[in-house]
Amino acid sequence: KAGVTQTPRYLIKTRGQQVTLSCSPISGHRSVSWYQQTPGQGLQFLFEYFSETQRNKGNFPGRFSGRQFSNSRSEMNVSTLELGDSALYLCASSLGFLAGGRQETQYFGPGTRLLVL
Amino acid sequence: AQSVTQLGSHVSVSEGALVLLRCNYSSSVPPYLFWYVQYPNQGLQLLLKYTTGATLVKGINGFEAEFKKSETSFHLTKPSAHMSDAAEYFCAVNHLRGALNFGKGTSLLVTP
C-alpha cells in the first residue's frame, strides 16, 4: 500500500503571498491531520478533517485553512505569509472510524518544507 | 488538555549501550501514548503505541516502552544501540480525535 504523499516537497515564497499544500492519504483512510514543525515551537496540531468536515482545530490564526475532498485528499492553505510561517508541514492520515478515535495510529507523510523570504 | 514532557533534548550513547528516552504525561483521562521517530528530512514513523491492556509495549527496531500509571511515565528503551538509531524521537499523547500533542523531542546521538 502506498504511504501518505505530500506535494510539493519544497517551496519558497515571499511575505504576503499565499500557498497551498497537498496531501494524499493512505488508500482507505478518511481522516487527515495537519501539523506544523518548527525548531522553536516543535510539532503543533493545525487541524483534522474527516469526510470533508473539519472535526478539530488547533490554535492557529485564520490565515491557516484547509479542506478535504470526497476522495479524502486534503489541502491546506496559508494566506498572507509571514516569515514565521517557515516550517515543515506534515500531513498524517488514519482510518478515522474507531469510536472515540484517540487510539488510532496516524501515518505521516514526508512533509512539505516551506521557506518564506 | 493532555500533554507530554520529554526529559533531555539530547541524549548520547555508545554503540551497543542501553538507550533510555524519558517521557512523562499529564492526562485527566486514560491516555493513549505514542513514540515516533524522525530521521533527517523525513516524516514521522511510528515506533510503538500504548492504548489499553499490557503495559509493556514492544515496537519496531527492538524498541519497547513501559506504561507506568503510578509514575505517569512512558519511557522508551532499547537494550543495545545501533548507529542507525541516531534520529529525533518524539513522545505524543492523543488528546482529541486526530490531534496528537507532541513533546519537544529528544535527539539521540550514537557514538562508535
mmCIF file with all atom_site columns, C-alpha atoms in Angstrom:
data_model
loop_
_atom_site.group_PDB
_atom_site.id
_atom_site.type_symbol
_atom_site.label_atom_id
_atom_site.label_alt_id
_atom_site.label_comp_id
_atom_site.label_asym_id
_atom_site.label_entity_id
_atom_site.label_seq_id
_atom_site.pdbx_PDB_ins_code
_atom_site.Cartn_x
_atom_site.Cartn_y
_atom_site.Cartn_z
_atom_site.occupancy
_atom_site.B_iso_or_equiv
_atom_site.pdbx_formal_charge
_atom_site.auth_seq_id
_atom_site.auth_comp_id
_atom_site.auth_asym_id
_atom_site.auth_atom_id
_atom_site.pdbx_PDB_model_num
ATOM 1   C CA . LYS A 1 1   ? 0.000   0.000  0.000  1.00 0.00 ? 1   LYS A CA 1
ATOM 2   C CA . ALA A 1 2   ? 1.337   3.397  -0.876 1.00 0.00 ? 2   ALA A CA 1
ATOM 3   C CA . GLY A 1 3   ? 2.050   5.698  2.032  1.00 0.00 ? 3   GLY A CA 1
ATOM 4   C CA . VAL A 1 4   ? 0.973   9.274  2.627  1.00 0.00 ? 4   VAL A CA 1
ATOM 5   C CA . THR A 1 5   ? 2.205   11.566 -0.107 1.00 0.00 ? 5   THR A CA 1
ATOM 6   C CA . GLN A 1 6   ? 2.666   15.307 0.065  1.00 0.00 ? 6   GLN A CA 1
ATOM 7   C CA . THR A 1 7   ? 3.302   17.789 -2.698 1.00 0.00 ? 7   THR A CA 1
ATOM 8   C CA . PRO A 1 8   ? 5.332   19.798 -3.249 1.00 0.00 ? 8   PRO A CA 1
ATOM 9   C CA . ARG A 1 9   ? 8.236   18.698 -1.075 1.00 0.00 ? 9   ARG A CA 1
ATOM 10  C CA . TYR A 1 10  ? 9.900   22.107 -1.068 1.00 0.00 ? 10  TYR A CA 1
ATOM 11  C CA . LEU A 1 11  ? 8.517   25.575 -1.566 1.00 0.00 ? 11  LEU A CA 1
ATOM 12  C CA . ILE A 1 12  ? 9.909   29.091 -1.430 1.00 0.00 ? 12  ILE A CA 1
ATOM 13  C CA . LYS A 1 13  ? 7.548   32.044 -1.121 1.00 0.00 ? 13  LYS A CA 1
ATOM 14  C CA . THR A 1 14  ? 7.797   35.702 -0.172 1.00 0.00 ? 14  THR A CA 1
ATOM 15  C CA . ARG A 1 15  ? 5.973   37.526 2.587  1.00 0.00 ? 15  ARG A CA 1
ATOM 16  C CA . GLY A 1 16  ? 2.400   38.389 1.755  1.00 0.00 ? 16  GLY A CA 1
ATOM 17  C CA . GLN A 1 17  ? 1.916   35.594 -0.753 1.00 0.00 ? 17  GLN A CA 1
ATOM 18  C CA . GLN A 1 18  ? -0.333  32.620 -0.223 1.00 0.00 ? 18  GLN A CA 1
ATOM 19  C CA . VAL A 1 19  ? 0.474   28.935 -0.555 1.00 0.00 ? 19  VAL A CA 1
ATOM 20  C CA . THR A 1 20  ? -1.441  25.686 -0.994 1.00 0.00 ? 20  THR A CA 1
ATOM 21  C CA . LEU A 1 21  ? -0.064  22.342 0.119  1.00 0.00 ? 21  LEU A CA 1
ATOM 22  C CA . SER A 1 22  ? -1.497  18.990 -0.880 1.00 0.00 ? 22  SER A CA 1
ATOM 23  C CA . CYS A 1 23  ? -1.781  15.661 0.915  1.00 0.00 ? 23  CYS A CA 1
ATOM 24  C CA . SER A 1 24  ? -2.945  12.274 -0.368 1.00 0.00 ? 24  SER A CA 1
ATOM 25  C CA . PRO A 1 25  ? -3.730  9.826  2.443  1.00 0.00 ? 25  PRO A CA 1
ATOM 26  C CA . ILE A 1 26  ? -3.228  6.096  2.507  1.00 0.00 ? 26  ILE A CA 1
ATOM 27  C CA . SER A 1 27  ? -5.914  4.333  0.497  1.00 0.00 ? 27  SER A CA 1
ATOM 28  C CA . GLY A 1 28  ? -8.960  3.696  2.686  1.00 0.00 ? 28  GLY A CA 1
ATOM 29  C CA . HIS A 1 29  ? -8.043  6.326  5.262  1.00 0.00 ? 29  HIS A CA 1
ATOM 30  C CA . ARG A 1 30  ? -10.641 9.018  5.706  1.00 0.00 ? 30  ARG A CA 1
ATOM 31  C CA . SER A 1 31  ? -9.049  11.186 8.378  1.00 0.00 ? 31  SER A CA 1
ATOM 32  C CA . VAL A 1 32  ? -6.313  13.672 7.533  1.00 0.00 ? 32  VAL A CA 1
ATOM 33  C CA . SER A 1 33  ? -4.495  15.774 10.106 1.00 0.00 ? 33  SER A CA 1
ATOM 34  C CA . TRP A 1 34  ? -2.028  18.606 9.533  1.00 0.00 ? 34  TRP A CA 1
ATOM 35  C CA . TYR A 1 35  ? 0.895   19.643 11.734 1.00 0.00 ? 35  TYR A CA 1
ATOM 36  C CA . GLN A 1 36  ? 3.450   22.421 11.668 1.00 0.00 ? 36  GLN A CA 1
ATOM 37  C CA . GLN A 1 37  ? 7.005   21.649 12.782 1.00 0.00 ? 37  GLN A CA 1
ATOM 38  C CA . THR A 1 38  ? 9.445   24.444 13.660 1.00 0.00 ? 38  THR A CA 1
ATOM 39  C CA . PRO A 1 39  ? 12.683  24.421 15.688 1.00 0.00 ? 39  PRO A CA 1
ATOM 40  C CA . GLY A 1 40  ? 11.202  26.830 18.224 1.00 0.00 ? 40  GLY A CA 1
ATOM 41  C CA . GLN A 1 41  ? 7.672   25.529 18.710 1.00 0.00 ? 41  GLN A CA 1
ATOM 42  C CA . GLY A 1 42  ? 8.158   21.886 17.811 1.00 0.00 ? 42  GLY A CA 1
ATOM 43  C CA . LEU A 1 43  ? 5.265   19.910 16.382 1.00 0.00 ? 43  LEU A CA 1
ATOM 44  C CA . GLN A 1 44  ? 1.914   21.643 16.605 1.00 0.00 ? 44  GLN A CA 1
ATOM 45  C CA . PHE A 1 45  ? -1.502  20.413 15.502 1.00 0.00 ? 45  PHE A CA 1
ATOM 46  C CA . LEU A 1 46  ? -3.229  22.561 12.894 1.00 0.00 ? 46  LEU A CA 1
ATOM 47  C CA . PHE A 1 47  ? -6.490  20.783 12.061 1.00 0.00 ? 47  PHE A CA 1
ATOM 48  C CA . GLU A 1 48  ? -8.094  17.450 11.250 1.00 0.00 ? 48  GLU A CA 1
ATOM 49  C CA . TYR A 1 49  ? -10.580 16.543 8.540  1.00 0.00 ? 49  TYR A CA 1
ATOM 50  C CA . PHE A 1 50  ? -12.866 13.558 8.242  1.00 0.00 ? 50  PHE A CA 1
ATOM 51  C CA . SER A 1 51  ? -15.354 13.000 5.432  1.00 0.00 ? 51  SER A CA 1
ATOM 52  C CA . GLU A 1 52  ? -14.820 16.530 4.133  1.00 0.00 ? 52  GLU A CA 1
ATOM 53  C CA . THR A 1 53  ? -15.592 18.087 7.531  1.00 0.00 ? 53  THR A CA 1
ATOM 54  C CA . GLN A 1 54  ? -13.192 19.764 9.915  1.00 0.00 ? 54  GLN A CA 1
ATOM 55  C CA . ARG A 1 55  ? -13.549 17.921 13.219 1.00 0.00 ? 55  ARG A CA 1
ATOM 56  C CA . ASN A 1 56  ? -10.824 19.534 15.294 1.00 0.00 ? 56  ASN A CA 1
ATOM 57  C CA . LYS A 1 57  ? -8.703  22.641 15.054 1.00 0.00 ? 57  LYS A CA 1
ATOM 58  C CA . GLY A 1 58  ? -5.552  23.766 16.783 1.00 0.00 ? 58  GLY A CA 1
ATOM 59  C CA . ASN A 1 59  ? -4.626  27.208 17.979 1.00 0.00 ? 59  ASN A CA 1
ATOM 60  C CA . PHE A 1 60  ? -3.578  28.882 14.739 1.00 0.00 ? 60  PHE A CA 1
ATOM 61  C CA . PRO A 1 61  ? -4.803  32.122 13.165 1.00 0.00 ? 61  PRO A CA 1
ATOM 62  C CA . GLY A 1 62  ? -7.452  32.166 10.480 1.00 0.00 ? 62  GLY A CA 1
ATOM 63  C CA . ARG A 1 63  ? -4.773  32.576 7.816  1.00 0.00 ? 63  ARG A CA 1
ATOM 64  C CA . PHE A 1 64  ? -4.372  28.828 8.070  1.00 0.00 ? 64  PHE A CA 1
ATOM 65  C CA . SER A 1 65  ? -7.198  26.908 6.471  1.00 0.00 ? 65  SER A CA 1
ATOM 66  C CA . GLY A 1 66  ? -7.809  23.553 4.951  1.00 0.00 ? 66  GLY A CA 1
ATOM 67  C CA . ARG A 1 67  ? -10.266 21.397 3.139  1.00 0.00 ? 67  ARG A CA 1
ATOM 68  C CA . GLN A 1 68  ? -10.830 17.803 2.251  1.00 0.00 ? 68  GLN A CA 1
ATOM 69  C CA . PHE A 1 69  ? -12.229 16.359 -0.934 1.00 0.00 ? 69  PHE A CA 1
ATOM 70  C CA . SER A 1 70  ? -14.555 13.428 -1.462 1.00 0.00 ? 70  SER A CA 1
ATOM 71  C CA . ASN A 1 71  ? -11.595 11.162 -2.265 1.00 0.00 ? 71  ASN A CA 1
ATOM 72  C CA . SER A 1 72  ? -10.084 12.091 1.156  1.00 0.00 ? 72  SER A CA 1
ATOM 73  C CA . ARG A 1 73  ? -7.263  14.108 -0.365 1.00 0.00 ? 73  ARG A CA 1
ATOM 74  C CA . SER A 1 74  ? -6.652  17.265 1.592  1.00 0.00 ? 74  SER A CA 1
ATOM 75  C CA . GLU A 1 75  ? -5.183  20.680 1.008  1.00 0.00 ? 75  GLU A CA 1
ATOM 76  C CA . MET A 1 76  ? -4.092  23.340 3.412  1.00 0.00 ? 76  MET A CA 1
ATOM 77  C CA . ASN A 1 77  ? -3.753  26.971 2.555  1.00 0.00 ? 77  ASN A CA 1
ATOM 78  C CA . VAL A 1 78  ? -1.806  29.727 4.232  1.00 0.00 ? 78  VAL A CA 1
ATOM 79  C CA . SER A 1 79  ? -2.639  33.255 3.190  1.00 0.00 ? 79  SER A CA 1
ATOM 80  C CA . THR A 1 80  ? -0.630  36.433 3.719  1.00 0.00 ? 80  THR A CA 1
ATOM 81  C CA . LEU A 1 81  ? 2.534   34.533 4.520  1.00 0.00 ? 81  LEU A CA 1
ATOM 82  C CA . GLU A 1 82  ? 4.774   35.710 7.346  1.00 0.00 ? 82  GLU A CA 1
ATOM 83  C CA . LEU A 1 83  ? 8.414   34.879 7.983  1.00 0.00 ? 83  LEU A CA 1
ATOM 84  C CA . GLY A 1 84  ? 7.346   32.819 10.986 1.00 0.00 ? 84  GLY A CA 1
ATOM 85  C CA . ASP A 1 85  ? 5.354   30.506 8.747  1.00 0.00 ? 85  ASP A CA 1
ATOM 86  C CA . SER A 1 86  ? 8.598   28.955 7.545  1.00 0.00 ? 86  SER A CA 1
ATOM 87  C CA . ALA A 1 87  ? 8.312   25.369 8.716  1.00 0.00 ? 87  ALA A CA 1
ATOM 88  C CA . LEU A 1 88  ? 7.949   21.741 7.811  1.00 0.00 ? 88  LEU A CA 1
ATOM 89  C CA . TYR A 1 89  ? 4.267   20.984 7.278  1.00 0.00 ? 89  TYR A CA 1
ATOM 90  C CA . LEU A 1 90  ? 3.350   17.395 7.946  1.00 0.00 ? 90  LEU A CA 1
ATOM 91  C CA . CYS A 1 91  ? 0.226   15.582 6.949  1.00 0.00 ? 91  CYS A CA 1
ATOM 92  C CA . ALA A 1 92  ? -0.952  12.394 8.635  1.00 0.00 ? 92  ALA A CA 1
ATOM 93  C CA . SER A 1 93  ? -3.746  10.006 7.811  1.00 0.00 ? 93  SER A CA 1
ATOM 94  C CA . SER A 1 94  ? -5.715  7.452  9.777  1.00 0.00 ? 94  SER A CA 1
ATOM 95  C CA . LEU A 1 95  ? -8.793  5.339  9.251  1.00 0.00 ? 95  LEU A CA 1
ATOM 96  C CA . GLY A 1 96  ? -10.940 7.714  11.257 1.00 0.00 ? 96  GLY A CA 1
ATOM 97  C CA . PHE A 1 97  ? -13.642 5.185  12.055 1.00 0.00 ? 97  PHE A CA 1
ATOM 98  C CA . LEU A 1 98  ? -12.933 3.911  15.563 1.00 0.00 ? 98  LEU A CA 1
ATOM 99  C CA . ALA A 1 99  ? -15.318 5.106  18.258 1.00 0.00 ? 99  ALA A CA 1
ATOM 100 C CA . GLY A 1 100 ? -13.547 7.840  20.190 1.00 0.00 ? 100 GLY A CA 1
ATOM 101 C CA . GLY A 1 101 ? -10.698 7.623  17.730 1.00 0.00 ? 101 GLY A CA 1
ATOM 102 C CA . ARG A 1 102 ? -7.941  8.722  20.085 1.00 0.00 ? 102 ARG A CA 1
ATOM 103 C CA . GLN A 1 103 ? -6.173  5.372  19.951 1.00 0.00 ? 103 GLN A CA 1
ATOM 104 C CA . GLU A 1 104 ? -5.851  5.324  16.188 1.00 0.00 ? 104 GLU A CA 1
ATOM 105 C CA . THR A 1 105 ? -2.402  5.420  14.679 1.00 0.00 ? 105 THR A CA 1
ATOM 106 C CA . GLN A 1 106 ? -1.602  8.353  12.451 1.00 0.00 ? 106 GLN A CA 1
ATOM 107 C CA . TYR A 1 107 ? 0.688   7.692  9.499  1.00 0.00 ? 107 TYR A CA 1
ATOM 108 C CA . PHE A 1 108 ? 2.804   10.617 8.425  1.00 0.00 ? 108 PHE A CA 1
ATOM 109 C CA . GLY A 1 109 ? 3.932   11.826 5.053  1.00 0.00 ? 109 GLY A CA 1
ATOM 110 C CA . PRO A 1 110 ? 7.428   13.180 4.332  1.00 0.00 ? 110 PRO A CA 1
ATOM 111 C CA . GLY A 1 111 ? 6.288   16.779 4.715  1.00 0.00 ? 111 GLY A CA 1
ATOM 112 C CA . THR A 1 112 ? 6.466   19.978 2.711  1.00 0.00 ? 112 THR A CA 1
ATOM 113 C CA . ARG A 1 113 ? 9.251   22.338 3.678  1.00 0.00 ? 113 ARG A CA 1
ATOM 114 C CA . LEU A 1 114 ? 8.132   25.937 3.267  1.00 0.00 ? 114 LEU A CA 1
ATOM 115 C CA . LEU A 1 115 ? 10.564  28.809 3.321  1.00 0.00 ? 115 LEU A CA 1
ATOM 116 C CA . VAL A 1 116 ? 9.163   32.333 3.482  1.00 0.00 ? 116 VAL A CA 1
ATOM 117 C CA . LEU A 1 117 ? 11.538  35.118 2.461  1.00 0.00 ? 117 LEU A CA 1
ATOM 118 C CA . ALA B 2 1   ? -5.672  19.151 27.913 1.00 0.00 ? 1   ALA B CA 1
ATOM 119 C CA . GLN B 2 2   ? -3.354  16.202 27.788 1.00 0.00 ? 2   GLN B CA 1
ATOM 120 C CA . SER B 2 3   ? 0.350   16.799 27.374 1.00 0.00 ? 3   SER B CA 1
ATOM 121 C CA . VAL B 2 4   ? 3.714   15.064 27.455 1.00 0.00 ? 4   VAL B CA 1
ATOM 122 C CA . THR B 2 5   ? 7.132   16.182 28.628 1.00 0.00 ? 5   THR B CA 1
ATOM 123 C CA . GLN B 2 6   ? 10.328  14.700 27.297 1.00 0.00 ? 6   GLN B CA 1
ATOM 124 C CA . LEU B 2 7   ? 13.269  14.944 29.657 1.00 0.00 ? 7   LEU B CA 1
ATOM 125 C CA . GLY B 2 8   ? 16.522  15.649 27.882 1.00 0.00 ? 8   GLY B CA 1
ATOM 126 C CA . SER B 2 9   ? 16.620  17.321 24.499 1.00 0.00 ? 9   SER B CA 1
ATOM 127 C CA . HIS B 2 10  ? 19.841  15.480 23.627 1.00 0.00 ? 10  HIS B CA 1
ATOM 128 C CA . VAL B 2 11  ? 20.944  12.010 24.645 1.00 0.00 ? 11  VAL B CA 1
ATOM 129 C CA . SER B 2 12  ? 24.264  10.456 23.673 1.00 0.00 ? 12  SER B CA 1
ATOM 130 C CA . VAL B 2 13  ? 25.029  6.749  23.975 1.00 0.00 ? 13  VAL B CA 1
ATOM 131 C CA . SER B 2 14  ? 27.766  4.453  22.762 1.00 0.00 ? 14  SER B CA 1
ATOM 132 C CA . GLU B 2 15  ? 27.003  1.835  20.164 1.00 0.00 ? 15  GLU B CA 1
ATOM 133 C CA . GLY B 2 16  ? 25.843  -1.295 21.998 1.00 0.00 ? 16  GLY B CA 1
ATOM 134 C CA . ALA B 2 17  ? 24.771  0.591  25.121 1.00 0.00 ? 17  ALA B CA 1
ATOM 135 C CA . LEU B 2 18  ? 21.278  0.852  26.572 1.00 0.00 ? 18  LEU B CA 1
ATOM 136 C CA . VAL B 2 19  ? 19.045  3.550  25.142 1.00 0.00 ? 19  VAL B CA 1
ATOM 137 C CA . LEU B 2 20  ? 16.640  5.247  27.569 1.00 0.00 ? 20  LEU B CA 1
ATOM 138 C CA . LEU B 2 21  ? 14.490  8.153  26.417 1.00 0.00 ? 21  LEU B CA 1
ATOM 139 C CA . ARG B 2 22  ? 12.175  9.634  29.015 1.00 0.00 ? 22  ARG B CA 1
ATOM 140 C CA . CYS B 2 23  ? 8.587   10.753 28.615 1.00 0.00 ? 23  CYS B CA 1
ATOM 141 C CA . ASN B 2 24  ? 6.099   11.813 31.278 1.00 0.00 ? 24  ASN B CA 1
ATOM 142 C CA . TYR B 2 25  ? 2.478   12.553 30.572 1.00 0.00 ? 25  TYR B CA 1
ATOM 143 C CA . SER B 2 26  ? -0.275  14.616 32.090 1.00 0.00 ? 26  SER B CA 1
ATOM 144 C CA . SER B 2 27  ? -3.827  13.487 31.479 1.00 0.00 ? 27  SER B CA 1
ATOM 145 C CA . SER B 2 28  ? -7.205  13.646 33.188 1.00 0.00 ? 28  SER B CA 1
ATOM 146 C CA . VAL B 2 29  ? -8.482  10.694 31.151 1.00 0.00 ? 29  VAL B CA 1
ATOM 147 C CA . PRO B 2 30  ? -6.845  7.361  30.247 1.00 0.00 ? 30  PRO B CA 1
ATOM 148 C CA . PRO B 2 31  ? -4.042  8.361  27.900 1.00 0.00 ? 31  PRO B CA 1
ATOM 149 C CA . TYR B 2 32  ? -3.206  6.904  24.537 1.00 0.00 ? 32  TYR B CA 1
ATOM 150 C CA . LEU B 2 33  ? 0.546   7.292  24.132 1.00 0.00 ? 33  LEU B CA 1
ATOM 151 C CA . PHE B 2 34  ? 2.811   7.060  21.114 1.00 0.00 ? 34  PHE B CA 1
ATOM 152 C CA . TRP B 2 35  ? 6.503   7.128  20.277 1.00 0.00 ? 35  TRP B CA 1
ATOM 153 C CA . TYR B 2 36  ? 7.544   8.325  16.835 1.00 0.00 ? 36  TYR B CA 1
ATOM 154 C CA . VAL B 2 37  ? 10.981  8.588  15.243 1.00 0.00 ? 37  VAL B CA 1
ATOM 155 C CA . GLN B 2 38  ? 12.063  11.154 12.679 1.00 0.00 ? 38  GLN B CA 1
ATOM 156 C CA . TYR B 2 39  ? 15.138  10.747 10.521 1.00 0.00 ? 39  TYR B CA 1
ATOM 157 C CA . PRO B 2 40  ? 16.655  13.818 8.845  1.00 0.00 ? 40  PRO B CA 1
ATOM 158 C CA . ASN B 2 41  ? 14.493  15.294 6.099  1.00 0.00 ? 41  ASN B CA 1
ATOM 159 C CA . GLN B 2 42  ? 11.784  12.714 6.625  1.00 0.00 ? 42  GLN B CA 1
ATOM 160 C CA . GLY B 2 43  ? 8.352   12.471 8.206  1.00 0.00 ? 43  GLY B CA 1
ATOM 161 C CA . LEU B 2 44  ? 7.488   10.657 11.410 1.00 0.00 ? 44  LEU B CA 1
ATOM 162 C CA . GLN B 2 45  ? 7.483   6.884  11.722 1.00 0.00 ? 45  GLN B CA 1
ATOM 163 C CA . LEU B 2 46  ? 5.550   5.103  14.466 1.00 0.00 ? 46  LEU B CA 1
ATOM 164 C CA . LEU B 2 47  ? 7.733   3.052  16.816 1.00 0.00 ? 47  LEU B CA 1
ATOM 165 C CA . LEU B 2 48  ? 5.026   1.862  19.183 1.00 0.00 ? 48  LEU B CA 1
ATOM 166 C CA . LYS B 2 49  ? 1.860   2.880  20.979 1.00 0.00 ? 49  LYS B CA 1
ATOM 167 C CA . TYR B 2 50  ? 0.005   2.201  24.197 1.00 0.00 ? 50  TYR B CA 1
ATOM 168 C CA . THR B 2 51  ? -3.774  2.135  24.245 1.00 0.00 ? 51  THR B CA 1
ATOM 169 C CA . THR B 2 52  ? -5.031  -0.343 26.843 1.00 0.00 ? 52  THR B CA 1
ATOM 170 C CA . GLY B 2 53  ? -4.015  -3.747 28.149 1.00 0.00 ? 53  GLY B CA 1
ATOM 171 C CA . ALA B 2 54  ? -0.412  -4.858 28.527 1.00 0.00 ? 54  ALA B CA 1
ATOM 172 C CA . THR B 2 55  ? 1.716   -2.095 29.963 1.00 0.00 ? 55  THR B CA 1
ATOM 173 C CA . LEU B 2 56  ? 4.926   -3.280 28.292 1.00 0.00 ? 56  LEU B CA 1
ATOM 174 C CA . VAL B 2 57  ? 4.675   -2.439 24.628 1.00 0.00 ? 57  VAL B CA 1
ATOM 175 C CA . LYS B 2 58  ? 7.056   -3.779 22.017 1.00 0.00 ? 58  LYS B CA 1
ATOM 176 C CA . GLY B 2 59  ? 7.704   -1.840 18.866 1.00 0.00 ? 59  GLY B CA 1
ATOM 177 C CA . ILE B 2 60  ? 9.797   -1.916 15.750 1.00 0.00 ? 60  ILE B CA 1
ATOM 178 C CA . ASN B 2 61  ? 13.597  -1.988 15.537 1.00 0.00 ? 61  ASN B CA 1
ATOM 179 C CA . GLY B 2 62  ? 13.961  -3.529 19.011 1.00 0.00 ? 62  GLY B CA 1
ATOM 180 C CA . PHE B 2 63  ? 12.389  -0.655 20.920 1.00 0.00 ? 63  PHE B CA 1
ATOM 181 C CA . GLU B 2 64  ? 9.945   -1.076 23.767 1.00 0.00 ? 64  GLU B CA 1
ATOM 182 C CA . ALA B 2 65  ? 8.196   1.154  26.284 1.00 0.00 ? 65  ALA B CA 1
ATOM 183 C CA . GLU B 2 66  ? 6.503   0.605  29.602 1.00 0.00 ? 66  GLU B CA 1
ATOM 184 C CA . PHE B 2 67  ? 3.379   2.466  30.677 1.00 0.00 ? 67  PHE B CA 1
ATOM 185 C CA . LYS B 2 68  ? 3.566   3.256  34.405 1.00 0.00 ? 68  LYS B CA 1
ATOM 186 C CA . LYS B 2 69  ? 0.424   4.919  35.654 1.00 0.00 ? 69  LYS B CA 1
ATOM 187 C CA . SER B 2 70  ? 1.788   5.485  39.162 1.00 0.00 ? 70  SER B CA 1
ATOM 188 C CA . GLU B 2 71  ? 4.716   7.428  37.727 1.00 0.00 ? 71  GLU B CA 1
ATOM 189 C CA . THR B 2 72  ? 2.790   8.935  34.772 1.00 0.00 ? 72  THR B CA 1
ATOM 190 C CA . SER B 2 73  ? 5.634   7.755  32.559 1.00 0.00 ? 73  SER B CA 1
ATOM 191 C CA . PHE B 2 74  ? 6.093   6.076  29.202 1.00 0.00 ? 74  PHE B CA 1
ATOM 192 C CA . HIS B 2 75  ? 9.851   5.756  28.759 1.00 0.00 ? 75  HIS B CA 1
ATOM 193 C CA . LEU B 2 76  ? 11.337  4.294  25.577 1.00 0.00 ? 76  LEU B CA 1
ATOM 194 C CA . THR B 2 77  ? 14.162  1.766  25.798 1.00 0.00 ? 77  THR B CA 1
ATOM 195 C CA . LYS B 2 78  ? 16.361  -0.365 23.574 1.00 0.00 ? 78  LYS B CA 1
ATOM 196 C CA . PRO B 2 79  ? 18.873  -2.799 25.058 1.00 0.00 ? 79  PRO B CA 1
ATOM 197 C CA . SER B 2 80  ? 21.637  -2.181 22.532 1.00 0.00 ? 80  SER B CA 1
ATOM 198 C CA . ALA B 2 81  ? 22.017  0.968  20.457 1.00 0.00 ? 81  ALA B CA 1
ATOM 199 C CA . HIS B 2 82  ? 22.921  0.815  16.803 1.00 0.00 ? 82  HIS B CA 1
ATOM 200 C CA . MET B 2 83  ? 24.378  3.608  14.712 1.00 0.00 ? 83  MET B CA 1
ATOM 201 C CA . SER B 2 84  ? 21.215  3.622  12.629 1.00 0.00 ? 84  SER B CA 1
ATOM 202 C CA . ASP B 2 85  ? 19.178  4.583  15.727 1.00 0.00 ? 85  ASP B CA 1
ATOM 203 C CA . ALA B 2 86  ? 20.531  8.132  15.579 1.00 0.00 ? 86  ALA B CA 1
ATOM 204 C CA . ALA B 2 87  ? 17.462  10.286 14.996 1.00 0.00 ? 87  ALA B CA 1
ATOM 205 C CA . GLU B 2 88  ? 14.910  12.553 16.691 1.00 0.00 ? 88  GLU B CA 1
ATOM 206 C CA . TYR B 2 89  ? 12.394  10.796 18.916 1.00 0.00 ? 89  TYR B CA 1
ATOM 207 C CA . PHE B 2 90  ? 9.001   12.186 19.838 1.00 0.00 ? 90  PHE B CA 1
ATOM 208 C CA . CYS B 2 91  ? 6.589   11.121 22.538 1.00 0.00 ? 91  CYS B CA 1
ATOM 209 C CA . ALA B 2 92  ? 2.953   12.053 21.928 1.00 0.00 ? 92  ALA B CA 1
ATOM 210 C CA . VAL B 2 93  ? -0.471  11.784 23.511 1.00 0.00 ? 93  VAL B CA 1
ATOM 211 C CA . ASN B 2 94  ? -3.664  11.768 21.523 1.00 0.00 ? 94  ASN B CA 1
ATOM 212 C CA . HIS B 2 95  ? -5.890  14.229 23.341 1.00 0.00 ? 95  HIS B CA 1
ATOM 213 C CA . LEU B 2 96  ? -8.516  14.723 20.654 1.00 0.00 ? 96  LEU B CA 1
ATOM 214 C CA . ARG B 2 97  ? -9.513  12.548 17.751 1.00 0.00 ? 97  ARG B CA 1
ATOM 215 C CA . GLY B 2 98  ? -6.905  13.122 15.075 1.00 0.00 ? 98  GLY B CA 1
ATOM 216 C CA . ALA B 2 99  ? -4.889  15.535 17.200 1.00 0.00 ? 99  ALA B CA 1
ATOM 217 C CA . LEU B 2 100 ? -1.603  14.485 18.729 1.00 0.00 ? 100 LEU B CA 1
ATOM 218 C CA . ASN B 2 101 ? 0.148   16.577 21.372 1.00 0.00 ? 101 ASN B CA 1
ATOM 219 C CA . PHE B 2 102 ? 3.881   16.059 20.962 1.00 0.00 ? 102 PHE B CA 1
ATOM 220 C CA . GLY B 2 103 ? 6.759   16.516 23.321 1.00 0.00 ? 103 GLY B CA 1
ATOM 221 C CA . LYS B 2 104 ? 9.675   18.733 22.290 1.00 0.00 ? 104 LYS B CA 1
ATOM 222 C CA . GLY B 2 105 ? 11.642  15.740 21.072 1.00 0.00 ? 105 GLY B CA 1
ATOM 223 C CA . THR B 2 106 ? 14.897  14.061 22.064 1.00 0.00 ? 106 THR B CA 1
ATOM 224 C CA . SER B 2 107 ? 17.810  13.920 19.670 1.00 0.00 ? 107 SER B CA 1
ATOM 225 C CA . LEU B 2 108 ? 19.654  10.617 20.035 1.00 0.00 ? 108 LEU B CA 1
ATOM 226 C CA . LEU B 2 109 ? 23.334  10.520 19.132 1.00 0.00 ? 109 LEU B CA 1
ATOM 227 C CA . VAL B 2 110 ? 25.056  7.143  18.877 1.00 0.00 ? 110 VAL B CA 1
ATOM 228 C CA . THR B 2 111 ? 28.841  7.171  19.050 1.00 0.00 ? 111 THR B CA 1
ATOM 229 C CA . PRO B 2 112 ? 31.116  4.368  17.849 1.00 0.00 ? 112 PRO B CA 1
#
